[in-house]
Coordinates of C-alpha atoms in Angstrom, one line a residue:
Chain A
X1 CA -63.2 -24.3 -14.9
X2 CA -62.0 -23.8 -18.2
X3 CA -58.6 -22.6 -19.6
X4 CA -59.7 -18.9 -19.8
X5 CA -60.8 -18.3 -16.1
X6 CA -57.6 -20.3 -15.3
X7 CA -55.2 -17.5 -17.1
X8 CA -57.5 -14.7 -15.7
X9 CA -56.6 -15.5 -12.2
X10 CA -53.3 -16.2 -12.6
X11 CA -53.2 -12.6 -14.2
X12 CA -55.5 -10.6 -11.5
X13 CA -53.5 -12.2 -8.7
X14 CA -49.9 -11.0 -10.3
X15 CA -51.5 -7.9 -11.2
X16 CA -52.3 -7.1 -8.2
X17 CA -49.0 -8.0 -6.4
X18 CA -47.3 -5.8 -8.7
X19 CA -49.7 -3.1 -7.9
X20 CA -49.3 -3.5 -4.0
X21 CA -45.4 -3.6 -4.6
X22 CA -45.1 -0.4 -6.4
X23 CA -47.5 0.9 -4.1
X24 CA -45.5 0.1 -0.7
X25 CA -42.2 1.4 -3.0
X26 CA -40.5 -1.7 -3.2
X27 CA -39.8 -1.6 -6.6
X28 CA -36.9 0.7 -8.3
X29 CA -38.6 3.0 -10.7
X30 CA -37.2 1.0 -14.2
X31 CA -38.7 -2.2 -12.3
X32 CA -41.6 -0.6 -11.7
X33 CA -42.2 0.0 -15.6
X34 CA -41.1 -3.6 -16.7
X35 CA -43.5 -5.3 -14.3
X36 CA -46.2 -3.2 -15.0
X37 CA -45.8 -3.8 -18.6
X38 CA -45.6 -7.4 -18.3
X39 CA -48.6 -7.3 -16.0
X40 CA -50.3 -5.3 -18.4
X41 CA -49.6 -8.2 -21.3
X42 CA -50.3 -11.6 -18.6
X43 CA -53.8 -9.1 -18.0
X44 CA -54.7 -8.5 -21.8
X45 CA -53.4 -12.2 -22.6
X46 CA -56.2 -13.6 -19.4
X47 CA -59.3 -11.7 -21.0
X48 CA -58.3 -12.3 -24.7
X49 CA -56.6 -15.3 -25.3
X50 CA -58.0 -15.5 -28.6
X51 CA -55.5 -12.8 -29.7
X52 CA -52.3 -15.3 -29.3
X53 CA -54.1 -17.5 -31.7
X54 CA -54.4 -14.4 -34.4
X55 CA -50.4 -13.6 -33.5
X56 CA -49.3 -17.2 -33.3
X57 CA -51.2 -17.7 -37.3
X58 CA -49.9 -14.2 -38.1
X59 CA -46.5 -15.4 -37.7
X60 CA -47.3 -19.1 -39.0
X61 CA -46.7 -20.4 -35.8
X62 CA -49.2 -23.7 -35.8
X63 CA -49.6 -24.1 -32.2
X64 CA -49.9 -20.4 -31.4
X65 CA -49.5 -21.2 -26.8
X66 CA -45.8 -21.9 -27.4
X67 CA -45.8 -18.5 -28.6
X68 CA -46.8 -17.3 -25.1
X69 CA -44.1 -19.8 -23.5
X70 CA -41.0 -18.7 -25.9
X71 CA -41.5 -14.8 -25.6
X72 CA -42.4 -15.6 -22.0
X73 CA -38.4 -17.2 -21.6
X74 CA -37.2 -14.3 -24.0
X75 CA -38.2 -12.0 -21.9
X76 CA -36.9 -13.9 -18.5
X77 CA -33.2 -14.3 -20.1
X78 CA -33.5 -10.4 -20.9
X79 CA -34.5 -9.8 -17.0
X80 CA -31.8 -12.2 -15.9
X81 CA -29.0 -10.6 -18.0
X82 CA -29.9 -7.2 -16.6
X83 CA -30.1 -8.1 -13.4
X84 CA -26.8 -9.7 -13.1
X85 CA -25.1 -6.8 -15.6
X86 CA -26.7 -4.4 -12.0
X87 CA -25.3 -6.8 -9.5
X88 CA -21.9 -7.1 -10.6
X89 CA -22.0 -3.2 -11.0
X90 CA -22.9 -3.1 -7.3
X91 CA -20.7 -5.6 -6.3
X92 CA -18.1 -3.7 -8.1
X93 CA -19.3 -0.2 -5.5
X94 CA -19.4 -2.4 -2.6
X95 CA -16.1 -3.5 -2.7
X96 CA -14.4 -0.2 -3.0
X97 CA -16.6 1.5 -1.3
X98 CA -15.2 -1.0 1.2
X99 CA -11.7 0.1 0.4
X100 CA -12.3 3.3 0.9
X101 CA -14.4 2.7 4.5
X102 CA -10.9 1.2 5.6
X103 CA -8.8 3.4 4.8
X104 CA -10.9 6.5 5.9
X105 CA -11.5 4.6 9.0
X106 CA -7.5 4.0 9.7
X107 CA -7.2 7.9 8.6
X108 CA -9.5 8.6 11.3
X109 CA -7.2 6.3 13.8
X110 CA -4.5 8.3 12.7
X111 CA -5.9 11.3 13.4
X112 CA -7.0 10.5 16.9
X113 CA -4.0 9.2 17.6
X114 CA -2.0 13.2 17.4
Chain B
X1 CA -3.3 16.5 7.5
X2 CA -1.5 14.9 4.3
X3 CA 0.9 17.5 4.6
X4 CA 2.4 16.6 8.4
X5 CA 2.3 12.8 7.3
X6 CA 4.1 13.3 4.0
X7 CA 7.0 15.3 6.4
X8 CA 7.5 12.1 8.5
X9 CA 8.5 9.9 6.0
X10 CA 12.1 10.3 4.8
X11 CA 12.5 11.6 1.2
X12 CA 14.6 8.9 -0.1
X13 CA 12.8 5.6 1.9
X14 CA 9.1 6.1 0.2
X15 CA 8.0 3.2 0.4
X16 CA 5.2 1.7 2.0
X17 CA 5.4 -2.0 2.7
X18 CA 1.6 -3.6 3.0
X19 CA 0.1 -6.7 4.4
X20 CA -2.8 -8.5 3.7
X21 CA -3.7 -10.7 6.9
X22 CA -6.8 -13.2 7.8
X23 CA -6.3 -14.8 11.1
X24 CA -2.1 -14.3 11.2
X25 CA -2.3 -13.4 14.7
X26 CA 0.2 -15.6 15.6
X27 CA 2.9 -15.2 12.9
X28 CA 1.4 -11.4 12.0
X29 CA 3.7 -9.5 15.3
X30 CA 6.7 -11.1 14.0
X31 CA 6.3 -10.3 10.4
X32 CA 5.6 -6.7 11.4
X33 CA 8.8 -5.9 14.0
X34 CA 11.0 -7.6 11.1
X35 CA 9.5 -5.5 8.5
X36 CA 9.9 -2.4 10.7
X37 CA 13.8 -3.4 11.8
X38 CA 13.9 -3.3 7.5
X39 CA 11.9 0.0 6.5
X40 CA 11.0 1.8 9.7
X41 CA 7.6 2.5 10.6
X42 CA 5.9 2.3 7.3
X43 CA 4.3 -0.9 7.6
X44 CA 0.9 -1.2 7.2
X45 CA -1.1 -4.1 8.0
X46 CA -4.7 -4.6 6.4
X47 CA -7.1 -7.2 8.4
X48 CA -9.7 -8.9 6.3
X49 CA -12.1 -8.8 9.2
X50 CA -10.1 -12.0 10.8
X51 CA -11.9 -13.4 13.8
X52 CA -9.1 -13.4 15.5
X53 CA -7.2 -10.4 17.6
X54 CA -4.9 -9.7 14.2
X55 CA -5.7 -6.6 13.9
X56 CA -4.8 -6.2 17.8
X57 CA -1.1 -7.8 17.6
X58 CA -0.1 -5.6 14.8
X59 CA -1.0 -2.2 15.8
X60 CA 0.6 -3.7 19.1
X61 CA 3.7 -4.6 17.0
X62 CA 4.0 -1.5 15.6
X63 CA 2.1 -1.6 12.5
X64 CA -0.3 0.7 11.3
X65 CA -3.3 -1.2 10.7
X66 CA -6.5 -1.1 8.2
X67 CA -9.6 -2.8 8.9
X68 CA -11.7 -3.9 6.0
X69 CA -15.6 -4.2 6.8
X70 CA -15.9 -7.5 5.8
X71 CA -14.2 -10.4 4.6
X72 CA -13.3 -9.4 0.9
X73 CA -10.1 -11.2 -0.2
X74 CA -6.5 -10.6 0.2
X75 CA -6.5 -8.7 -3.8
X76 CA -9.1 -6.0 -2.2
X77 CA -7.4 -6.0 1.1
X78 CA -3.9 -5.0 -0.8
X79 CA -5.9 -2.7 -2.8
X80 CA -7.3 -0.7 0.3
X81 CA -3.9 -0.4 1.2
X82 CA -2.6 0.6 -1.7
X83 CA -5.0 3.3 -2.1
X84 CA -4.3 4.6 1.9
X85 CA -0.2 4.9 1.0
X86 CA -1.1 6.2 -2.2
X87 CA -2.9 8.7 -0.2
X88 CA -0.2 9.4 2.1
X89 CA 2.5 10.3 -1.2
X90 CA 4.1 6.9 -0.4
X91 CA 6.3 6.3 -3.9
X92 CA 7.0 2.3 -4.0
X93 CA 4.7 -0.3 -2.4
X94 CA 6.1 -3.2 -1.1
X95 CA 3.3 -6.2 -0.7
X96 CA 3.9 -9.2 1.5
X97 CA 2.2 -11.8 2.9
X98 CA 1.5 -12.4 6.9
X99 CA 2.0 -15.9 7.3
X100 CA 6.2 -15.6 7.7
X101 CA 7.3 -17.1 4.4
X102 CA 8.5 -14.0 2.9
X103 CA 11.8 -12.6 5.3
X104 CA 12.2 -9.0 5.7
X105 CA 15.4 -8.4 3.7
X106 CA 12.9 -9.3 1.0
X107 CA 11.9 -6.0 1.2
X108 CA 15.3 -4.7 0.7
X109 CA 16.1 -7.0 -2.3
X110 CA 13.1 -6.3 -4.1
X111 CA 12.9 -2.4 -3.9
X112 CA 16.4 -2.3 -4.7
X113 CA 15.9 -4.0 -7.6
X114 CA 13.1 -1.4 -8.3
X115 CA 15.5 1.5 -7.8
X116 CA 18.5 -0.6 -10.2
X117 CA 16.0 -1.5 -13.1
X118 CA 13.7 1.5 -12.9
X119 CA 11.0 -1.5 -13.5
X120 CA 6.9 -0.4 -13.0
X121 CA 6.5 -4.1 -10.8
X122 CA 9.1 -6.3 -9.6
X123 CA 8.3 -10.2 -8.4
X124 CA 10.3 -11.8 -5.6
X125 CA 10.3 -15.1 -7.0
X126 CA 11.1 -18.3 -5.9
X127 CA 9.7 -20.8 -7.9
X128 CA 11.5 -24.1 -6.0
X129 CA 8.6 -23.3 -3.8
X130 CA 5.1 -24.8 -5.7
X131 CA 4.3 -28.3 -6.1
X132 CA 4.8 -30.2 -8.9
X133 CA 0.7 -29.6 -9.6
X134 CA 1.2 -25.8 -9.0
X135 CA 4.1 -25.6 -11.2
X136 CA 2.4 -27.3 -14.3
X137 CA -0.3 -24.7 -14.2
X138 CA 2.2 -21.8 -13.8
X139 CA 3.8 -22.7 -16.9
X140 CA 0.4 -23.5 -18.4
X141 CA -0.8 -19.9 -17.6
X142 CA 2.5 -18.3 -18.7
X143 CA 2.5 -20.1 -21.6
X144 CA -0.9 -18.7 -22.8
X145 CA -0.9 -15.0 -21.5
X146 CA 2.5 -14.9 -22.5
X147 CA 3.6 -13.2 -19.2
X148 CA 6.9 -14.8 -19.0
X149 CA 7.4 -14.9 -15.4
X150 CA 8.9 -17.8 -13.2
X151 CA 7.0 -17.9 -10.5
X152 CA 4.0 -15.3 -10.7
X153 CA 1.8 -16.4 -8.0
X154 CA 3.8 -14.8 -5.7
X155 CA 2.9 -12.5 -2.8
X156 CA 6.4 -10.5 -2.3
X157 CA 5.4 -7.8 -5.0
X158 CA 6.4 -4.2 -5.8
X159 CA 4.6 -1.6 -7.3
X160 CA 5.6 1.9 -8.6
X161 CA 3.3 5.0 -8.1
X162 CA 2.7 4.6 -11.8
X163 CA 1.3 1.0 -11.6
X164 CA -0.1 1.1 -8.4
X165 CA -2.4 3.7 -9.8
X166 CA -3.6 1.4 -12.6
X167 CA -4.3 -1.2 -10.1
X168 CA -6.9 1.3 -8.1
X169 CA -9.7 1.2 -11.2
X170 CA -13.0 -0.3 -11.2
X171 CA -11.8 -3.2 -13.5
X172 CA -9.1 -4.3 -10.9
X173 CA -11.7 -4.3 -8.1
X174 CA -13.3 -7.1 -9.6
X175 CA -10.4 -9.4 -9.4
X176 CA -9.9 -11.7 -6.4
X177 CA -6.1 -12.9 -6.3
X178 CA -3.3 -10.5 -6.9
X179 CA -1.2 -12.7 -10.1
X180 CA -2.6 -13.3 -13.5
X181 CA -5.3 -10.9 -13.8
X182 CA -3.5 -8.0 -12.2
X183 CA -0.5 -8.9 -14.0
X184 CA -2.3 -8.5 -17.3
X185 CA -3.9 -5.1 -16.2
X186 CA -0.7 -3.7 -15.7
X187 CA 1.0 -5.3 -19.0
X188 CA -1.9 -3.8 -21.2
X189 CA -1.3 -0.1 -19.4
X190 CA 2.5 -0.4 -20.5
X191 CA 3.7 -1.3 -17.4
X192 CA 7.2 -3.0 -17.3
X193 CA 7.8 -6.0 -15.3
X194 CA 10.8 -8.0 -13.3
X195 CA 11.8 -10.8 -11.2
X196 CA 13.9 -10.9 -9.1
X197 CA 15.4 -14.3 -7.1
X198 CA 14.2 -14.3 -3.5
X199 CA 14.6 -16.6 -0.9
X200 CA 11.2 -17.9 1.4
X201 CA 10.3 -20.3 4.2
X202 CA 8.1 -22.9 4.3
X203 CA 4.8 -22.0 5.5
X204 CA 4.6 -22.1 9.2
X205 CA 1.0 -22.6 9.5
X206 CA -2.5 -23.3 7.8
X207 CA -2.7 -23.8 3.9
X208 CA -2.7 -21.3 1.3
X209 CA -5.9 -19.6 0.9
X210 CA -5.9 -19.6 -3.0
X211 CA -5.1 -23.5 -3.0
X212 CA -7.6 -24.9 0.3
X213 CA -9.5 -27.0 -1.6
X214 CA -9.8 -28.9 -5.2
X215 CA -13.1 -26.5 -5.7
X216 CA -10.9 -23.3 -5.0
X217 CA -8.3 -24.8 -7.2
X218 CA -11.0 -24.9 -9.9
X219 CA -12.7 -21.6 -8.9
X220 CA -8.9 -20.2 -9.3
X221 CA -8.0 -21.3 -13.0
X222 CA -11.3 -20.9 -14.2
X223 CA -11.1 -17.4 -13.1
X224 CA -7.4 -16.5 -14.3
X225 CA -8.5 -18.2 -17.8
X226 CA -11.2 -16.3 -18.2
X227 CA -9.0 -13.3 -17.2
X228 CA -6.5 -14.1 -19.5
X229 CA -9.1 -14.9 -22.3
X230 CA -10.6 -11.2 -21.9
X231 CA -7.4 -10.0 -22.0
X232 CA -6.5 -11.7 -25.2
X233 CA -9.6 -9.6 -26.6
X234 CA -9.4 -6.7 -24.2
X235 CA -6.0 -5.4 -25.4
X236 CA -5.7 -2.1 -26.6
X237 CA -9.4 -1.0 -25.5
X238 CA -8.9 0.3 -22.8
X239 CA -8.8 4.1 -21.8
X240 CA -6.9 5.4 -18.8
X241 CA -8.1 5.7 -15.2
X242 CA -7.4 7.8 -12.7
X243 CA -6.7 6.3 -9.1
X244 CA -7.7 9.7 -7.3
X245 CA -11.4 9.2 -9.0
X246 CA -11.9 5.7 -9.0
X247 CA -14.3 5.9 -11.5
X248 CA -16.6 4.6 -14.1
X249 CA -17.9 2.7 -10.6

């Protein structure tokens, strides 16, 4: 097998989970268009590998796969960031949407109670 | 329905004395019936979801009691019921823990030293109480956030409608213990703040929550430096929130 059919199944096979997620609606609708992107670039990168070497000499990179690795990890710190930036706004809901379940609820006792 | 619980509560005794509890049943009835001998029936107790029957032996003692959905820390059990009293036109809030070190005349001392000094938040502090550990890092802390305060780990606070609206903001909800990082919320908003001596028992049972463990020890001044480090760069930022709105969630 050589390094080409290698990167095109990797591809197909991601591709195709993405597809089945946004399908089913699992994914948010931003998610949605980040992973389709990205599976849109791992897809075009599979059938023409040949264009990281034209990139990775374009930008006088001498072995042009690290330039697939370092955007790669670019664009996993960017996820990351985001996603943690969303989680501690949720958290941030959660806990006074907490707050307020509490004291609605003791409102509620107090209501009951007349 | 505000209205006929607003009428109930004397005009010139507003104020609202809340308690934080996880698993205090047996120290939590006491706590309350003192409190209530003190302030009358404007005690409110908020359970952290405790696996025990807390929640139970207050309301039985007399308390009004909150019930939070799950476990979320004393700081967002106080602010729950800070936000109920605010609710209910309450004036002055009064916090206290449920474990029986802080006595009921407490209450007294430290809301009449309110009324006296017209001060936003007033401490009960009683600094003889830390260990020699705890104390290092209090002046450590006070040293670089420039707070100033003997002893301001402590639970026995007060809060004025004014400063107990600037701790109901999105920014606050993130904190987990009610000292530095609140502290430094409301000195940014303007707030002005006392202590006052107060006398407290030793702790009749269990460990403090903050302090379990070496890796909560860590957790905690990693935390409060980081909260006194964004301060350092947050001050004069910020734009004012509104408690009713609780926004920019």
């Amino acid at each position: 097998m050589t390094y080409r059919t290698t990167a095109l199944i990797i591809a197909v096979c991601f591709v195709a989970v993405i597809i089945a997620l946004v399908r089913r609606q699992r994914l948010n609708v931003l998610y949605t268009y980040w992973w389709t992107f990205s599976a849109a670039a791992i897809l075009a990168l599979g059938i023409f590998p040949q264009m990281l070497d034209h990139v990775g000499r374009f930008l006088g990179i001498s072995y042009p796969p690290i330039l697939a690795i370092v955007v790669g990890l670019c664009m996993l710190f960017v996820k990351v960031l985001t996603m943690d930036i969303e989680r501690t706004r949720q958290e941030k809901q959660i806990r006074i949407l907490a707050q307020r379940m509490a004291a609605y609820e003791a409102r509620l006792d107090a209501m009951a109670r007349e | 329905m505000t209205e006929s619980h607003k009428s109930t509560i004397p005009a010139s005794m507003k104020t609202a004395v809340i308690i934080p509890a996880l698993n205090e049943s047996g120290t939590v009835a006491r706590v309350v019936s003192e409190a209530i001998e003190v302030i009358g029936h404007h005690v409110f107790v908020v359970d952290d979801a405790s696996s025990d029957d807390t929640a139970a032996t207050a309301r039985a003692a007399g308390a009004t009691v909150l019930c939070m959905p799950y476990g979320s820390g004393a700081w967002n059990s106080i602010q729950a019921g800070i936000m109920f009293c605010m609710q209910r036109g309450y004036q002055r809030f009064v916090t206290m823990d449920a474990d029986g070190q802080h006595m009921a005349q407490s209450i007294r001392v430290i809301s009449d030293c309110a009324e006296a000094t017209r001060a936003n938040v007033v401490l009960g502090s009683y600094p003889e109480r830390g260990s020699r550990g705890r104390r290092l890092v209090w002046r450590m802390f006070n040293r670089i956030s420039g707070l100033g305060l003997r002893d301001m780990t402590t639970g026995l606070k007060c809060y004025d409608r004014d400063a107990a609206g600037y701790l109901l903001s999105s920014e606050t909800a993130l904190l987990d213990y009610q000292d530095v990082g609140t502290l430094l919320v409301l000195r940014r908003r303007g707030m002005s703040i006392r202590e006052v001596p107060v006398v407290m028992c030793m702790r009749e049972d269990g460990c403090s929550r903050v302090f379990s463990s070496w890796l909560a020890v860590f957790e905690y001044m990693l935390k409060s430096m980081l909260w006194i480090l964004s301060d350092k760069i947050m001050s004069g930022t910020d734009n004012d929130h509104s408690w009713e709105t609780y926004h920019d969630v």
